[in-house]
Tab-separated table of C-alpha atoms in Angstrom:
chain	number	residue	atom	x	y	z
A	1	MET	CA	3.331	7.026	7.911
A	2	GLN	CA	6.553	5.208	7.257
A	3	ALA	CA	7.999	6.477	4.065
A	4	VAL	CA	8.575	3.997	1.042
A	5	ASP	CA	11.736	4.275	-1.226
A	6	THR	CA	13.298	0.989	-1.977
A	7	VAL	CA	11.746	-2.306	-1.081
A	8	GLU	CA	13.736	-5.437	-1.459
A	9	GLY	CA	13.031	-8.903	-0.404
A	10	ARG	CA	11.156	-12.170	-1.127
A	11	ALA	CA	7.710	-11.353	-2.708
A	12	ILE	CA	4.739	-13.674	-2.039
A	13	PRO	CA	3.733	-15.104	-5.312
A	14	PHE	CA	-0.080	-15.185	-4.784
A	15	GLY	CA	-1.239	-14.347	-8.185
A	16	ALA	CA	-4.962	-14.684	-7.589
A	17	LYS	CA	-7.345	-12.581	-9.624
A	18	ASN	CA	-10.284	-10.587	-8.302
A	19	VAL	CA	-9.374	-10.939	-4.558
A	20	ASP	CA	-11.841	-8.803	-2.749
A	21	THR	CA	-11.470	-7.059	0.725
A	22	ASP	CA	-13.394	-9.882	2.488
A	23	VAL	CA	-10.677	-12.290	1.395
A	24	ILE	CA	-7.722	-9.798	2.407
A	25	ILE	CA	-9.561	-9.364	5.801
A	26	PRO	CA	-12.840	-11.311	6.826
A	27	ALA	CA	-15.575	-9.067	7.998
A	28	HIS	CA	-15.340	-10.572	11.587
A	29	TRP	CA	-12.022	-8.953	12.124
A	30	LEU	CA	-13.733	-5.627	11.478
A	31	LYS	CA	-14.814	-5.256	15.181
A	32	THR	CA	-11.515	-4.199	16.622
A	33	VAL	CA	-10.792	-0.813	17.791
A	34	THR	CA	-7.188	-0.911	16.803
A	35	ARG	CA	-5.084	-1.656	13.715
A	36	ASP	CA	-2.749	-3.987	15.827
A	37	GLY	CA	-3.140	-7.713	15.224
A	38	LEU	CA	-5.194	-7.387	11.790
A	39	GLY	CA	-2.180	-9.213	10.228
A	40	GLU	CA	-3.290	-12.328	11.902
A	41	GLY	CA	-6.514	-12.194	9.982
A	42	ALA	CA	-5.037	-11.193	6.606
A	43	PHE	CA	-5.963	-13.693	3.941
A	44	GLU	CA	-7.243	-16.140	6.778
A	45	THR	CA	-9.574	-18.223	4.400
A	46	VAL	CA	-6.475	-18.795	2.091
A	47	ARG	CA	-4.313	-19.602	4.912
A	48	ALA	CA	-6.633	-22.180	6.226
A	49	GLU	CA	-5.824	-24.312	3.149
A	50	PRO	CA	-2.791	-26.895	3.630
A	51	GLY	CA	0.431	-25.688	1.745
A	52	ASN	CA	-0.808	-22.095	1.203
A	53	VAL	CA	1.661	-19.698	-0.162
A	54	PHE	CA	1.316	-17.226	2.898
A	55	ASP	CA	2.510	-19.886	5.332
A	56	ARG	CA	5.477	-21.233	3.550
A	57	PRO	CA	8.457	-20.513	5.489
A	58	GLU	CA	10.423	-18.886	2.831
A	59	PHE	CA	7.864	-16.169	2.714
A	60	ALA	CA	7.697	-15.262	6.377
A	61	GLY	CA	8.014	-11.424	6.613
A	62	ALA	CA	8.015	-10.831	2.924
A	63	PRO	CA	7.402	-7.072	2.204
A	64	ILE	CA	6.057	-7.650	-1.320
A	65	LEU	CA	2.874	-9.149	-2.490
A	66	ILE	CA	2.501	-10.143	-6.274
A	67	ALA	CA	-1.269	-10.440	-6.855
A	68	GLY	CA	-3.746	-10.956	-9.901
A	69	ASP	CA	-5.759	-8.672	-11.774
A	70	ASN	CA	-8.546	-6.541	-9.978
A	71	PHE	CA	-6.772	-6.886	-6.493
A	72	GLY	CA	-8.809	-5.418	-3.489
A	73	CYS	CA	-12.238	-5.402	-5.303
A	74	GLY	CA	-15.303	-5.550	-3.212
A	75	SER	CA	-16.120	-3.344	-0.073
A	76	SER	CA	-14.131	-0.046	0.740
A	77	ARG	CA	-12.696	-1.338	4.230
A	78	GLU	CA	-9.534	0.374	4.953
A	79	HIS	CA	-8.792	-2.619	7.228
A	80	ALA	CA	-7.544	-4.497	4.136
A	81	ALA	CA	-4.924	-2.066	3.769
A	82	TRP	CA	-4.117	-2.034	7.613
A	83	ALA	CA	-4.114	-5.850	7.691
A	84	LEU	CA	-1.460	-5.973	4.973
A	85	LEU	CA	0.874	-3.462	6.902
A	86	ASP	CA	0.290	-5.457	9.992
A	87	ARG	CA	1.724	-8.346	8.127
A	88	GLY	CA	4.755	-6.480	6.872
A	89	ILE	CA	3.681	-5.888	3.374
A	90	ARG	CA	4.858	-2.534	1.936
A	91	VAL	CA	4.239	-3.224	-1.917
A	92	VAL	CA	1.587	-4.952	-3.785
A	93	ILE	CA	2.107	-5.669	-7.490
A	94	ALA	CA	-0.677	-6.546	-9.844
A	95	PRO	CA	-2.049	-5.744	-13.180
A	96	SER	CA	-4.890	-3.716	-11.863
A	97	PHE	CA	-6.420	-2.541	-8.460
A	98	SER	CA	-9.762	-1.333	-7.505
A	99	ASP	CA	-9.901	2.315	-7.223
A	100	ILE	CA	-10.927	2.235	-3.534
A	101	PHE	CA	-8.131	-0.233	-2.471
A	102	SER	CA	-5.565	1.811	-4.390
A	103	GLY	CA	-6.597	4.863	-2.506
A	104	ASN	CA	-6.613	3.122	0.966
A	105	ALA	CA	-3.153	1.453	0.341
A	106	PHE	CA	-1.675	4.964	-0.783
A	107	LYS	CA	-3.293	6.609	2.349
A	108	ASN	CA	-1.482	4.068	4.481
A	109	GLY	CA	1.913	3.848	2.820
A	110	ILE	CA	1.545	0.869	0.675
A	111	LEU	CA	2.899	1.174	-2.788
A	112	ALA	CA	0.410	-0.395	-5.390
A	113	VAL	CA	2.443	-0.927	-8.548
A	114	GLU	CA	0.534	-1.908	-11.708
A	115	LEU	CA	2.400	-3.766	-14.289
A	116	PRO	CA	1.127	-5.802	-17.653
A	117	GLN	CA	0.087	-9.346	-17.000
A	118	GLU	CA	3.367	-10.722	-18.734
A	119	GLN	CA	5.645	-8.796	-16.389
A	120	VAL	CA	3.623	-9.917	-13.191
A	121	ASP	CA	3.841	-13.570	-14.772
A	122	ARG	CA	7.622	-13.237	-14.910
A	123	LEU	CA	7.652	-11.824	-11.258
A	124	LEU	CA	5.524	-14.639	-10.072
A	125	GLU	CA	8.023	-17.067	-11.574
A	126	VAL	CA	11.183	-15.231	-10.121
A	127	ALA	CA	9.509	-14.806	-6.842
A	128	GLU	CA	9.292	-18.783	-6.218
A	129	SER	CA	13.130	-18.781	-5.604
A	130	ASP	CA	14.575	-15.205	-5.370
A	131	PRO	CA	13.998	-11.459	-4.296
A	132	VAL	CA	12.466	-8.692	-6.000
A	133	THR	CA	13.518	-5.204	-5.824
A	134	VAL	CA	10.845	-2.188	-5.963
A	135	ASP	CA	12.581	1.244	-6.466
A	136	LEU	CA	9.825	4.059	-5.998
A	137	GLU	CA	12.459	6.941	-6.836
A	138	ASN	CA	13.094	5.324	-10.329
A	139	GLN	CA	9.824	3.593	-10.571
A	140	THR	CA	11.424	0.142	-11.421
A	141	VAL	CA	10.887	-3.494	-10.254
A	142	THR	CA	13.982	-5.484	-10.744
A	143	THR	CA	15.036	-9.114	-10.245
A	144	PRO	CA	18.572	-10.620	-10.098
A	145	PHE	CA	18.045	-11.944	-13.521
A	146	GLN	CA	18.385	-8.483	-15.057
A	147	ASP	CA	14.486	-8.175	-15.356
A	148	ARG	CA	13.677	-4.334	-15.337
A	149	PHE	CA	10.109	-3.259	-15.305
A	150	THR	CA	9.139	0.325	-14.999
A	151	PHE	CA	5.702	1.506	-13.825
A	152	GLU	CA	3.864	4.821	-13.560
A	153	ILE	CA	2.797	6.517	-10.446
A	154	ASP	CA	0.791	9.809	-9.880
A	155	PRO	CA	3.537	12.353	-9.003
A	156	PHE	CA	1.872	13.563	-5.806
A	157	ARG	CA	1.446	10.013	-4.487
A	158	LYS	CA	4.999	9.468	-5.079
A	159	GLU	CA	6.113	12.487	-3.243
A	160	CYS	CA	3.908	11.604	-0.360
A	161	LEU	CA	5.318	7.912	-0.178
A	162	LEU	CA	8.798	8.807	-0.686
A	163	GLU	CA	8.357	11.457	2.166
A	164	GLY	CA	6.216	9.280	4.292
A	165	LEU	CA	3.235	11.843	4.410
A	166	ASP	CA	-0.241	10.918	5.068
A	167	GLU	CA	-2.975	13.567	5.221
A	168	ILE	CA	-2.210	14.558	8.870
A	169	GLY	CA	1.499	14.750	7.664
A	170	LEU	CA	0.660	17.086	4.754
A	171	THR	CA	-1.218	19.247	7.058
A	172	LEU	CA	1.353	19.547	9.768
A	173	ALA	CA	4.050	20.425	6.982
A	174	ARG	CA	1.864	23.412	6.385
A	175	ASP	CA	1.486	24.470	10.078
A	176	GLU	CA	3.197	27.876	9.497
A	177	ALA	CA	1.108	28.891	6.617
A	178	ILE	CA	-2.054	27.724	8.355
A	179	GLY	CA	-1.052	29.868	11.391
A	180	ARG	CA	-0.352	32.911	9.227
A	181	PHE	CA	-3.897	32.435	7.563
A	182	GLU	CA	-5.675	32.194	11.049
A	183	ASP	CA	-3.821	35.271	12.272
A	184	ARG	CA	-4.893	37.198	9.224
A	185	LEU	CA	-8.392	35.843	9.670
A	186	ARG	CA	-8.435	36.997	13.235
A	187	ALA	CA	-7.414	40.377	12.352
A	188	ASP	CA	-9.607	41.004	9.324
A	189	ARG	CA	-12.749	39.294	10.522
A	190	PRO	CA	-12.662	39.017	14.398
A	191	TRP	CA	-16.290	37.945	14.554
A	192	LEU	CA	-15.457	34.789	13.096
A	193	ALA	CA	-12.705	33.817	15.637
A	194	PRO	CA	-13.596	31.361	18.316
A	195	ALA	CA	-14.138	32.913	21.917
A	196	ALA	CA	-10.857	32.799	24.048
């Protein structure tokens, strides 16, 4: 998982509320056996509308998405986080997220930032013409106009995102301790040890 520290750039001013995972990545994209290419299907139904915000040239490659309340509601598909990552989105800012989406985003290295609606509204306004900076270390979202919004994040999630540690990375970081435990287990309870 790629570490998240400071993410700066254009932010897609989407702002829609109650965006479910079927809008983020439609069900017919779930038949793939790889994560690659899912970004093409991200927001497919929204992008089918002429003049949609996702296809505006100034937001090409934007690493931040600004959304409305209850982002990621609906089914528990992890493909939604995969599609956002494949599209280059590293941070989603919204007033609230569904619990399942928030968990999937975290496990895949996407920072979900919750801010009050009035702050999200201000960021939607700024994003139309200027970049936004999200600083995970200092837990702030700033703009070139001296806006400075602070956000809360679980300390464990913050550490994992800053260090780029997913569940596999966390396990591998404890490899030596796991090895010592297994050595003790083989010595103390040899009947539990797998046959060589």
